[in-house]
Every structure is written in C-alpha cells, then in structure tokens.
C-alpha cells in the first residue's frame, strides 16, 4: 500500500525540486525512500527487475 506525499530532491545540477509522489504507507517524515518519476514529474512504477522480464 502507498500514500501520496510531497517529496523533495536535488538534481545533477544541484537544483531543488518538489512534487507529489506515492511512497510506502508508514514512511516517516525525513525518511529517505526511492521514488521513480516520469518525464512529467509524476510517480511511475519501478522498471521490471530481471526476474520479471
């Protein structure tokens, strides 16, 4: 289960960004999590792993 939250990250040019992304339910404020965002800045599913291909 996931829930939408505001996330913040810094890109390769050291620019700060924020957007909404879905993270695992129970994630605490300040905790680091991996999220994947598409070209429009929206949450996307992770790429399939080798076992799924």
mmCIF file of N, CA, C and O in Angstrom:
data_model
loop_
_atom_site.group_PDB
_atom_site.id
_atom_site.type_symbol
_atom_site.label_atom_id
_atom_site.label_comp_id
_atom_site.label_asym_id
_atom_site.label_seq_id
_atom_site.Cartn_x
_atom_site.Cartn_y
_atom_site.Cartn_z
ATOM 1 N N UNK A 1 0.839 -1.169 0.000
ATOM 2 C CA UNK A 1 0.000 0.000 0.000
ATOM 3 C C UNK A 1 0.890 1.242 0.000
ATOM 4 O O UNK A 1 1.936 1.258 0.639
ATOM 5 N N UNK A 2 0.470 2.266 -0.719
ATOM 6 C CA UNK A 2 1.224 3.518 -0.799
ATOM 7 C C UNK A 2 0.313 4.688 -0.466
ATOM 8 O O UNK A 2 -0.906 4.555 -0.438
ATOM 9 N N UNK A 3 0.936 5.840 -0.229
ATOM 10 C CA UNK A 3 0.178 7.051 0.012
ATOM 11 C C UNK A 3 0.894 8.229 -0.632
ATOM 12 O O UNK A 3 2.122 8.223 -0.732
ATOM 13 N N UNK A 4 0.136 9.239 -1.096
ATOM 14 C CA UNK A 4 0.771 10.395 -1.727
ATOM 15 C C UNK A 4 1.323 11.360 -0.681
ATOM 16 O O UNK A 4 0.679 11.645 0.323
ATOM 17 N N UNK A 5 2.530 11.832 -0.918
ATOM 18 C CA UNK A 5 3.180 12.820 -0.055
ATOM 19 C C UNK A 5 3.992 13.776 -0.924
ATOM 20 O O UNK A 5 4.277 13.490 -2.076
ATOM 21 N N UNK A 6 4.370 14.905 -0.360
ATOM 22 C CA UNK A 6 5.265 15.822 -1.055
ATOM 23 C C UNK A 6 6.692 15.324 -0.864
ATOM 24 O O UNK A 6 7.101 15.031 0.255
ATOM 25 N N UNK A 7 7.420 15.196 -1.969
ATOM 26 C CA UNK A 7 8.817 14.753 -1.911
ATOM 27 C C UNK A 7 9.719 15.856 -2.458
ATOM 28 O O UNK A 7 9.297 16.690 -3.244
ATOM 29 N N UNK A 8 10.970 15.827 -2.029
ATOM 30 C CA UNK A 8 11.947 16.829 -2.459
ATOM 31 C C UNK A 8 13.234 16.122 -2.854
ATOM 32 O O UNK A 8 13.638 15.156 -2.210
ATOM 33 N N UNK A 9 13.858 16.608 -3.909
ATOM 34 C CA UNK A 9 15.132 16.051 -4.337
ATOM 35 C C UNK A 9 15.967 17.130 -5.011
ATOM 36 O O UNK A 9 15.469 18.191 -5.361
ATOM 37 N N UNK A 10 17.244 16.825 -5.177
ATOM 38 C CA UNK A 10 18.183 17.716 -5.848
ATOM 39 C C UNK A 10 18.685 17.006 -7.098
ATOM 40 O O UNK A 10 19.087 15.853 -7.042
ATOM 41 N N UNK A 11 18.642 17.706 -8.237
ATOM 42 C CA UNK A 11 19.075 17.086 -9.492
ATOM 43 C C UNK A 11 20.589 17.207 -9.673
ATOM 44 O O UNK A 11 21.295 17.734 -8.808
ATOM 45 N N UNK A 12 21.077 16.712 -10.798
ATOM 46 C CA UNK A 12 22.519 16.683 -11.067
ATOM 47 C C UNK A 12 23.129 18.086 -11.159
ATOM 48 O O UNK A 12 24.334 18.254 -10.986
ATOM 49 N N UNK A 13 22.308 19.104 -11.424
ATOM 50 C CA UNK A 13 22.790 20.484 -11.498
ATOM 51 C C UNK A 13 22.595 21.215 -10.169
ATOM 52 O O UNK A 13 22.658 22.435 -10.111
ATOM 53 N N UNK A 14 22.318 20.465 -9.101
ATOM 54 C CA UNK A 14 22.122 20.994 -7.741
ATOM 55 C C UNK A 14 20.884 21.877 -7.603
ATOM 56 O O UNK A 14 20.813 22.711 -6.711
ATOM 57 N N UNK A 15 19.903 21.680 -8.490
ATOM 58 C CA UNK A 15 18.632 22.408 -8.377
ATOM 59 C C UNK A 15 17.672 21.589 -7.533
ATOM 60 O O UNK A 15 17.565 20.374 -7.699
ATOM 61 N N UNK A 16 16.954 22.262 -6.646
ATOM 62 C CA UNK A 16 15.991 21.600 -5.772
ATOM 63 C C UNK A 16 14.630 21.524 -6.459
ATOM 64 O O UNK A 16 14.221 22.465 -7.152
ATOM 65 N N UNK A 17 13.932 20.402 -6.272
ATOM 66 C CA UNK A 17 12.611 20.182 -6.862
ATOM 67 C C UNK A 17 11.677 19.598 -5.804
ATOM 68 O O UNK A 17 12.119 18.905 -4.892
ATOM 69 N N UNK A 18 10.384 19.846 -5.946
ATOM 70 C CA UNK A 18 9.379 19.195 -5.108
ATOM 71 C C UNK A 18 8.216 18.781 -5.983
ATOM 72 O O UNK A 18 7.922 19.415 -6.999
ATOM 73 N N UNK A 19 7.557 17.700 -5.614
ATOM 74 C CA UNK A 19 6.370 17.216 -6.308
ATOM 75 C C UNK A 19 5.661 16.220 -5.392
ATOM 76 O O UNK A 19 6.168 15.876 -4.332
ATOM 77 N N UNK A 20 4.494 15.769 -5.800
ATOM 78 C CA UNK A 20 3.784 14.726 -5.075
ATOM 79 C C UNK A 20 4.224 13.377 -5.640
ATOM 80 O O UNK A 20 4.384 13.223 -6.845
ATOM 81 N N UNK A 21 4.429 12.409 -4.765
ATOM 82 C CA UNK A 21 4.794 11.057 -5.189
ATOM 83 C C UNK A 21 4.176 10.067 -4.214
ATOM 84 O O UNK A 21 3.869 10.411 -3.074
ATOM 85 N N UNK A 22 3.984 8.841 -4.668
ATOM 86 C CA UNK A 22 3.452 7.790 -3.808
ATOM 87 C C UNK A 22 4.618 7.061 -3.148
ATOM 88 O O UNK A 22 5.565 6.682 -3.827
ATOM 89 N N UNK A 23 4.547 6.936 -1.833
ATOM 90 C CA UNK A 23 5.588 6.250 -1.059
ATOM 91 C C UNK A 23 4.929 5.160 -0.228
ATOM 92 O O UNK A 23 3.715 5.179 -0.020
ATOM 93 N N UNK A 24 5.703 4.204 0.261
ATOM 94 C CA UNK A 24 5.122 3.143 1.077
ATOM 95 C C UNK A 24 4.388 3.718 2.297
ATOM 96 O O UNK A 24 4.875 4.649 2.944
ATOM 97 N N UNK A 25 3.218 3.187 2.574
ATOM 98 C CA UNK A 25 2.460 3.615 3.751
ATOM 99 C C UNK A 25 3.325 3.431 4.987
ATOM 100 O O UNK A 25 4.073 2.462 5.095
ATOM 101 N N UNK A 26 3.266 4.381 5.890
ATOM 102 C CA UNK A 26 4.051 4.297 7.111
ATOM 103 C C UNK A 26 5.411 4.966 7.015
ATOM 104 O O UNK A 26 6.143 5.017 7.998
ATOM 105 N N UNK A 27 5.760 5.497 5.843
ATOM 106 C CA UNK A 27 7.023 6.215 5.704
ATOM 107 C C UNK A 27 6.987 7.443 6.598
ATOM 108 O O UNK A 27 6.005 8.170 6.625
ATOM 109 N N UNK A 28 8.058 7.662 7.353
ATOM 110 C CA UNK A 28 8.102 8.780 8.298
ATOM 111 C C UNK A 28 8.746 10.019 7.685
ATOM 112 O O UNK A 28 9.598 9.903 6.797
ATOM 113 N N UNK A 29 8.338 11.185 8.157
ATOM 114 C CA UNK A 29 8.893 12.456 7.723
ATOM 115 C C UNK A 29 10.408 12.434 7.854
ATOM 116 O O UNK A 29 10.937 12.030 8.891
ATOM 117 N N UNK A 30 11.108 12.808 6.784
ATOM 118 C CA UNK A 30 12.563 12.837 6.790
ATOM 119 C C UNK A 30 13.224 11.535 6.385
ATOM 120 O O UNK A 30 14.424 11.494 6.152
ATOM 121 N N UNK A 31 12.439 10.466 6.294
ATOM 122 C CA UNK A 31 12.990 9.169 5.893
ATOM 123 C C UNK A 31 13.316 9.196 4.406
ATOM 124 O O UNK A 31 12.586 9.770 3.612
ATOM 125 N N UNK A 32 14.414 8.572 4.018
ATOM 126 C CA UNK A 32 14.805 8.503 2.610
ATOM 127 C C UNK A 32 14.162 7.287 1.966
ATOM 128 O O UNK A 32 14.238 6.184 2.504
ATOM 129 N N UNK A 33 13.505 7.507 0.824
ATOM 130 C CA UNK A 33 12.899 6.409 0.068
ATOM 131 C C UNK A 33 13.215 6.599 -1.407
ATOM 132 O O UNK A 33 13.474 7.714 -1.852
ATOM 133 N N UNK A 34 13.220 5.503 -2.156
ATOM 134 C CA UNK A 34 13.394 5.581 -3.603
ATOM 135 C C UNK A 34 12.039 5.800 -4.247
ATOM 136 O O UNK A 34 11.082 5.087 -3.941
ATOM 137 N N UNK A 35 11.948 6.793 -5.126
ATOM 138 C CA UNK A 35 10.740 7.023 -5.910
ATOM 139 C C UNK A 35 11.154 7.170 -7.361
ATOM 140 O O UNK A 35 12.284 7.566 -7.666
ATOM 141 N N UNK A 36 10.267 6.835 -8.245
ATOM 142 C CA UNK A 36 10.524 6.995 -9.678
ATOM 143 C C UNK A 36 9.503 7.970 -10.228
ATOM 144 O O UNK A 36 8.309 7.827 -9.981
ATOM 145 N N UNK A 37 10.010 8.957 -10.972
ATOM 146 C CA UNK A 37 9.153 9.970 -11.568
ATOM 147 C C UNK A 37 9.330 9.936 -13.072
ATOM 148 O O UNK A 37 10.449 9.793 -13.572
ATOM 149 N N UNK A 38 8.225 10.080 -13.790
ATOM 150 C CA UNK A 38 8.274 10.120 -15.243
ATOM 151 C C UNK A 38 8.651 11.509 -15.735
ATOM 152 O O UNK A 38 8.899 12.423 -14.937
ATOM 153 N N UNK A 39 8.685 11.694 -17.043
ATOM 154 C CA UNK A 39 9.090 12.973 -17.626
ATOM 155 C C UNK A 39 8.207 14.148 -17.207
ATOM 156 O O UNK A 39 8.649 15.277 -17.206
ATOM 157 N N UNK A 40 6.974 13.877 -16.823
ATOM 158 C CA UNK A 40 6.064 14.945 -16.397
ATOM 159 C C UNK A 40 6.094 15.154 -14.886
ATOM 160 O O UNK A 40 5.288 15.889 -14.341
ATOM 161 N N UNK A 41 7.013 14.488 -14.186
ATOM 162 C CA UNK A 41 7.141 14.661 -12.755
ATOM 163 C C UNK A 41 6.130 13.894 -11.935
ATOM 164 O O UNK A 41 5.938 14.170 -10.765
ATOM 165 N N UNK A 42 5.492 12.905 -12.528
ATOM 166 C CA UNK A 42 4.509 12.093 -11.817
ATOM 167 C C UNK A 42 5.101 10.750 -11.427
ATOM 168 O O UNK A 42 5.974 10.230 -12.110
ATOM 169 N N UNK A 43 4.588 10.188 -10.314
ATOM 170 C CA UNK A 43 5.055 8.870 -9.876
ATOM 171 C C UNK A 43 4.799 7.835 -10.951
ATOM 172 O O UNK A 43 3.736 7.830 -11.589
ATOM 173 N N UNK A 44 5.764 6.959 -11.158
ATOM 174 C CA UNK A 44 5.619 5.851 -12.097
ATOM 175 C C UNK A 44 6.086 4.574 -11.411
ATOM 176 O O UNK A 44 6.851 4.617 -10.440
ATOM 177 N N UNK A 45 5.636 3.446 -11.904
ATOM 178 C CA UNK A 45 6.044 2.165 -11.347
ATOM 179 C C UNK A 45 7.523 1.930 -11.627
ATOM 180 O O UNK A 45 8.047 2.381 -12.648
ATOM 181 N N UNK A 46 8.217 1.232 -10.736
ATOM 182 C CA UNK A 46 9.622 0.911 -10.996
ATOM 183 C C UNK A 46 9.774 0.043 -12.248
ATOM 184 O O UNK A 46 8.849 -0.678 -12.622
ATOM 185 N N UNK A 47 10.932 0.124 -12.853
ATOM 186 C CA UNK A 47 11.220 -0.734 -14.006
ATOM 187 C C UNK A 47 11.198 -2.185 -13.550
ATOM 188 O O UNK A 47 11.543 -2.475 -12.407
ATOM 189 N N UNK A 48 10.792 -3.114 -14.412
ATOM 190 C CA UNK A 48 10.779 -4.513 -14.012
ATOM 191 C C UNK A 48 12.182 -5.019 -13.705
ATOM 192 O O UNK A 48 13.143 -4.606 -14.349
ATOM 193 N N UNK A 49 12.280 -5.869 -12.706
ATOM 194 C CA UNK A 49 13.566 -6.485 -12.358
ATOM 195 C C UNK A 49 13.848 -7.620 -13.310
ATOM 196 O O UNK A 49 13.002 -8.021 -14.108
ATOM 197 N N UNK A 50 15.046 -8.164 -13.222
ATOM 198 C CA UNK A 50 15.432 -9.251 -14.120
ATOM 199 C C UNK A 50 14.485 -10.448 -14.000
ATOM 200 O O UNK A 50 14.197 -11.112 -14.990
ATOM 201 N N UNK A 51 13.998 -10.747 -12.811
ATOM 202 C CA UNK A 51 13.106 -11.885 -12.606
ATOM 203 C C UNK A 51 11.757 -11.666 -13.275
ATOM 204 O O UNK A 51 11.053 -12.616 -13.570
ATOM 205 N N UNK A 52 11.390 -10.398 -13.523
ATOM 206 C CA UNK A 52 10.087 -10.092 -14.114
ATOM 207 C C UNK A 52 10.127 -10.013 -15.623
ATOM 208 O O UNK A 52 9.096 -9.917 -16.261
ATOM 209 N N UNK A 53 11.312 -10.003 -16.217
ATOM 210 C CA UNK A 53 11.430 -9.845 -17.664
ATOM 211 C C UNK A 53 11.335 -11.196 -18.339
ATOM 212 O O UNK A 53 11.735 -12.182 -17.885
#
